[in-house]
């Protein structure tokens, strides 16, 4: 099963693998930059990447919500194989995780036959939502592939408490992979499923124990990321707006619009933010599956219909007014920092894929019961696998077209001897090269609204200054990822100013750290024995 998932991932991203040295476009430059910061910090400076001196004038990487350096998946892809190739392997690995996880959910929780489970798995793991994340550079969204595994372990915790640890570890994985959207949105799905299980007529009180234990474990395991993210976002909250409603017609287009598609289509954001292709065939099967779940006896899958409706409503944003789900959620902590409600499409496709699997599974079972002939039974199974091939080809062909967009320039440059800040000219094309080049910039493409000092200076010159100038001279200066050094000769007390942003977490070996026009500075007080 894992081999199938990896093989399908390699097929879907074959164009990107073929030209393995070419970097990604869109937001991939930003994530290439982040991964390069970590790689250079470890391999060149032998330091864990706690700080990013290469953009925004120097900002915290420890508190960066989208940092991925604590993730084991980064260690075995980006750190071992380099950033560009590593990112491509990172995408394929997550497709396999999502494919296998959804297959197991369909088989073990919903008792689907293999062809039906395979249909649910391929629709989920290779939908247009994940295609655009892998093509456009939303690397942190790939952590949504853990959702089927989290959902499976969450359900199994009711029967076996050992699965609670798996839920917590997987939720922690979404955090260490920078899951700014996966963590809070998967939490909402689990909250919905919690409500489903406590409501009559089949209330299951065990889910209260499940929620309590998995919740505590998740907080404990996730604290290594939750705490620095909380400190950062509480200090630098992100302003977002509710100005992008999505109609049912828009949603239908998002689920059925193939590549190529108009890049600008009457919404605030470009098409890549909305595209979540599953196709008309899947929607038709999902509708049939919904009818089966609604009316068939002994079918306990009505919650799949509710999930699809709830998260479809969330994806519509503010379309229904201020009392619609997303405007209400947007008033809560954490969710107030999120925007682009169409990202709820990923939760919608989760339920649509399962409903499509329900339709195929029930059709095969019903027809099989009507015949005792072995040949007829085998023919029905073969037909179901043919349906899988048709749907898989339809979904993956769209993903392949989208994935062919990996056509950026490779990461280039050689390390300069002396770290310094460079001009922001060409920033978006060059900033993924800055860590390798050992330079930085005050330009800032970052979702966190960092305060950037306007007093930083540009050019290959000393990165430390003394104020007043008459107080002494800078003998030498250097820096690593999170260490800035200066050797100075002083004749009187002075302020030593470093060419980077101020942050209160900096520790100094002498003097007192202070802020100077938004820059990091150190006050040095001398007790002179002689002039």
PDB file of N, CA and C in Angstrom, residues 253-289:
ATOM      1  N   UNK A 253     -17.478  25.225  -8.954  1.00  0.00           N
ATOM      2  CA  UNK A 253     -16.393  25.449  -9.900  1.00  0.00           C
ATOM      3  C   UNK A 253     -15.050  25.068  -9.289  1.00  0.00           C
ATOM      4  N   UNK A 254     -14.860  25.377  -8.002  1.00  0.00           N
ATOM      5  CA  UNK A 254     -13.613  25.015  -7.342  1.00  0.00           C
ATOM      6  C   UNK A 254     -13.413  23.503  -7.326  1.00  0.00           C
ATOM      7  N   UNK A 255     -14.501  22.745  -7.198  1.00  0.00           N
ATOM      8  CA  UNK A 255     -14.414  21.291  -7.112  1.00  0.00           C
ATOM      9  C   UNK A 255     -14.372  20.610  -8.472  1.00  0.00           C
ATOM     10  N   UNK A 256     -14.731  21.334  -9.524  1.00  0.00           N
ATOM     11  CA  UNK A 256     -14.807  20.709 -10.851  1.00  0.00           C
ATOM     12  C   UNK A 256     -13.965  21.425 -11.911  1.00  0.00           C
ATOM     13  N   UNK A 257     -13.386  22.574 -11.572  1.00  0.00           N
ATOM     14  CA  UNK A 257     -12.587  23.324 -12.542  1.00  0.00           C
ATOM     15  C   UNK A 257     -11.206  22.729 -12.713  1.00  0.00           C
ATOM     16  N   UNK A 258     -10.910  22.289 -13.926  1.00  0.00           N
ATOM     17  CA  UNK A 258      -9.618  21.668 -14.211  1.00  0.00           C
ATOM     18  C   UNK A 258      -8.591  22.714 -14.629  1.00  0.00           C
ATOM     19  N   UNK A 259      -7.348  22.329 -14.548  1.00  0.00           N
ATOM     20  CA  UNK A 259      -6.244  23.133 -15.075  1.00  0.00           C
ATOM     21  C   UNK A 259      -6.137  22.882 -16.581  1.00  0.00           C
ATOM     22  N   UNK A 260      -5.983  23.904 -17.425  1.00  0.00           N
ATOM     23  CA  UNK A 260      -5.805  25.315 -17.077  1.00  0.00           C
ATOM     24  C   UNK A 260      -7.123  26.016 -16.754  1.00  0.00           C
ATOM     25  N   UNK A 261      -7.021  27.048 -15.933  1.00  0.00           N
ATOM     26  CA  UNK A 261      -8.188  27.803 -15.492  1.00  0.00           C
ATOM     27  C   UNK A 261      -7.783  29.266 -15.405  1.00  0.00           C
ATOM     28  N   UNK A 262      -8.745  30.161 -15.548  1.00  0.00           N
ATOM     29  CA  UNK A 262      -8.457  31.591 -15.412  1.00  0.00           C
ATOM     30  C   UNK A 262      -7.815  31.858 -14.061  1.00  0.00           C
ATOM     31  N   UNK A 263      -6.686  32.551 -14.070  1.00  0.00           N
ATOM     32  CA  UNK A 263      -5.954  32.824 -12.841  1.00  0.00           C
ATOM     33  C   UNK A 263      -6.725  33.785 -11.942  1.00  0.00           C
ATOM     34  N   UNK A 264      -7.299  34.785 -12.526  1.00  0.00           N
ATOM     35  CA  UNK A 264      -8.156  35.724 -11.792  1.00  0.00           C
ATOM     36  C   UNK A 264      -9.596  35.453 -12.211  1.00  0.00           C
ATOM     37  N   UNK A 265     -10.459  35.172 -11.250  1.00  0.00           N
ATOM     38  CA  UNK A 265     -11.818  34.735 -11.600  1.00  0.00           C
ATOM     39  C   UNK A 265     -12.897  35.398 -10.738  1.00  0.00           C
ATOM     40  N   UNK A 266     -12.657  36.672 -10.419  1.00  0.00           N
ATOM     41  CA  UNK A 266     -13.675  37.447  -9.726  1.00  0.00           C
ATOM     42  C   UNK A 266     -13.617  37.386  -8.223  1.00  0.00           C
ATOM     43  N   UNK A 267     -12.534  36.844  -7.681  1.00  0.00           N
ATOM     44  CA  UNK A 267     -12.362  36.791  -6.234  1.00  0.00           C
ATOM     45  C   UNK A 267     -11.093  37.530  -5.850  1.00  0.00           C
ATOM     46  N   UNK A 268     -10.971  37.773  -4.543  1.00  0.00           N
ATOM     47  CA  UNK A 268      -9.815  38.533  -4.067  1.00  0.00           C
ATOM     48  C   UNK A 268      -8.515  37.793  -4.342  1.00  0.00           C
ATOM     49  N   UNK A 269      -8.534  36.460  -4.203  1.00  0.00           N
ATOM     50  CA  UNK A 269      -7.322  35.680  -4.341  1.00  0.00           C
ATOM     51  C   UNK A 269      -7.301  34.963  -5.680  1.00  0.00           C
ATOM     52  N   UNK A 270      -6.118  34.529  -6.077  1.00  0.00           N
ATOM     53  CA  UNK A 270      -5.968  33.862  -7.370  1.00  0.00           C
ATOM     54  C   UNK A 270      -6.537  32.445  -7.295  1.00  0.00           C
ATOM     55  N   UNK A 271      -6.704  31.816  -8.448  1.00  0.00           N
ATOM     56  CA  UNK A 271      -7.374  30.533  -8.562  1.00  0.00           C
ATOM     57  C   UNK A 271      -6.737  29.446  -7.690  1.00  0.00           C
ATOM     58  N   UNK A 272      -5.419  29.488  -7.516  1.00  0.00           N
ATOM     59  CA  UNK A 272      -4.741  28.451  -6.734  1.00  0.00           C
ATOM     60  C   UNK A 272      -5.255  28.366  -5.309  1.00  0.00           C
ATOM     61  N   UNK A 273      -5.809  29.455  -4.781  1.00  0.00           N
ATOM     62  CA  UNK A 273      -6.348  29.444  -3.429  1.00  0.00           C
ATOM     63  C   UNK A 273      -7.697  28.730  -3.342  1.00  0.00           C
ATOM     64  N   UNK A 274      -8.329  28.476  -4.465  1.00  0.00           N
ATOM     65  CA  UNK A 274      -9.678  27.911  -4.463  1.00  0.00           C
ATOM     66  C   UNK A 274      -9.736  26.522  -5.089  1.00  0.00           C
ATOM     67  N   UNK A 275      -8.865  26.266  -6.070  1.00  0.00           N
ATOM     68  CA  UNK A 275      -8.938  25.016  -6.807  1.00  0.00           C
ATOM     69  C   UNK A 275      -8.811  23.801  -5.894  1.00  0.00           C
ATOM     70  N   UNK A 276      -9.810  22.928  -5.921  1.00  0.00           N
ATOM     71  CA  UNK A 276      -9.818  21.708  -5.106  1.00  0.00           C
ATOM     72  C   UNK A 276     -10.451  20.583  -5.915  1.00  0.00           C
ATOM     73  N   UNK A 277      -9.954  20.391  -7.119  1.00  0.00           N
ATOM     74  CA  UNK A 277     -10.599  19.511  -8.087  1.00  0.00           C
ATOM     75  C   UNK A 277     -10.783  18.083  -7.581  1.00  0.00           C
ATOM     76  N   UNK A 278     -12.023  17.601  -7.697  1.00  0.00           N
ATOM     77  CA  UNK A 278     -12.329  16.181  -7.522  1.00  0.00           C
ATOM     78  C   UNK A 278     -13.113  15.652  -8.727  1.00  0.00           C
ATOM     79  N   UNK A 279     -13.794  16.538  -9.434  1.00  0.00           N
ATOM     80  CA  UNK A 279     -14.487  16.155 -10.660  1.00  0.00           C
ATOM     81  C   UNK A 279     -15.955  15.839 -10.462  1.00  0.00           C
ATOM     82  N   UNK A 280     -16.690  15.918 -11.563  1.00  0.00           N
ATOM     83  CA  UNK A 280     -18.128  15.661 -11.519  1.00  0.00           C
ATOM     84  C   UNK A 280     -18.431  14.215 -11.146  1.00  0.00           C
ATOM     85  N   UNK A 281     -17.605  13.276 -11.593  1.00  0.00           N
ATOM     86  CA  UNK A 281     -17.859  11.869 -11.278  1.00  0.00           C
ATOM     87  C   UNK A 281     -17.832  11.638  -9.773  1.00  0.00           C
ATOM     88  N   UNK A 282     -16.864  12.218  -9.095  1.00  0.00           N
ATOM     89  CA  UNK A 282     -16.780  12.065  -7.646  1.00  0.00           C
ATOM     90  C   UNK A 282     -17.963  12.747  -6.966  1.00  0.00           C
ATOM     91  N   UNK A 283     -18.329  13.937  -7.432  1.00  0.00           N
ATOM     92  CA  UNK A 283     -19.478  14.613  -6.834  1.00  0.00           C
ATOM     93  C   UNK A 283     -20.747  13.801  -7.035  1.00  0.00           C
ATOM     94  N   UNK A 284     -20.897  13.187  -8.206  1.00  0.00           N
ATOM     95  CA  UNK A 284     -22.063  12.336  -8.445  1.00  0.00           C
ATOM     96  C   UNK A 284     -22.083  11.142  -7.512  1.00  0.00           C
ATOM     97  N   UNK A 285     -20.939  10.481  -7.372  1.00  0.00           N
ATOM     98  CA  UNK A 285     -20.861   9.346  -6.459  1.00  0.00           C
ATOM     99  C   UNK A 285     -21.095   9.789  -5.015  1.00  0.00           C
ATOM    100  N   UNK A 286     -20.562  10.951  -4.642  1.00  0.00           N
ATOM    101  CA  UNK A 286     -20.765  11.454  -3.281  1.00  0.00           C
ATOM    102  C   UNK A 286     -22.244  11.728  -3.022  1.00  0.00           C
ATOM    103  N   UNK A 287     -22.955  12.249  -4.017  1.00  0.00           N
ATOM    104  CA  UNK A 287     -24.395  12.491  -3.862  1.00  0.00           C
ATOM    105  C   UNK A 287     -25.139  11.172  -3.657  1.00  0.00           C
ATOM    106  N   UNK A 288     -24.752  10.144  -4.436  1.00  0.00           N
ATOM    107  CA  UNK A 288     -25.372   8.819  -4.266  1.00  0.00           C
ATOM    108  C   UNK A 288     -25.022   8.261  -2.887  1.00  0.00           C
ATOM    109  N   UNK A 289     -23.768   8.414  -2.498  1.00  0.00           N
ATOM    110  CA  UNK A 289     -23.363   7.953  -1.175  1.00  0.00           C
ATOM    111  C   UNK A 289     -24.131   8.649  -0.067  1.00  0.00           C
TER     112      UNK A 289
END
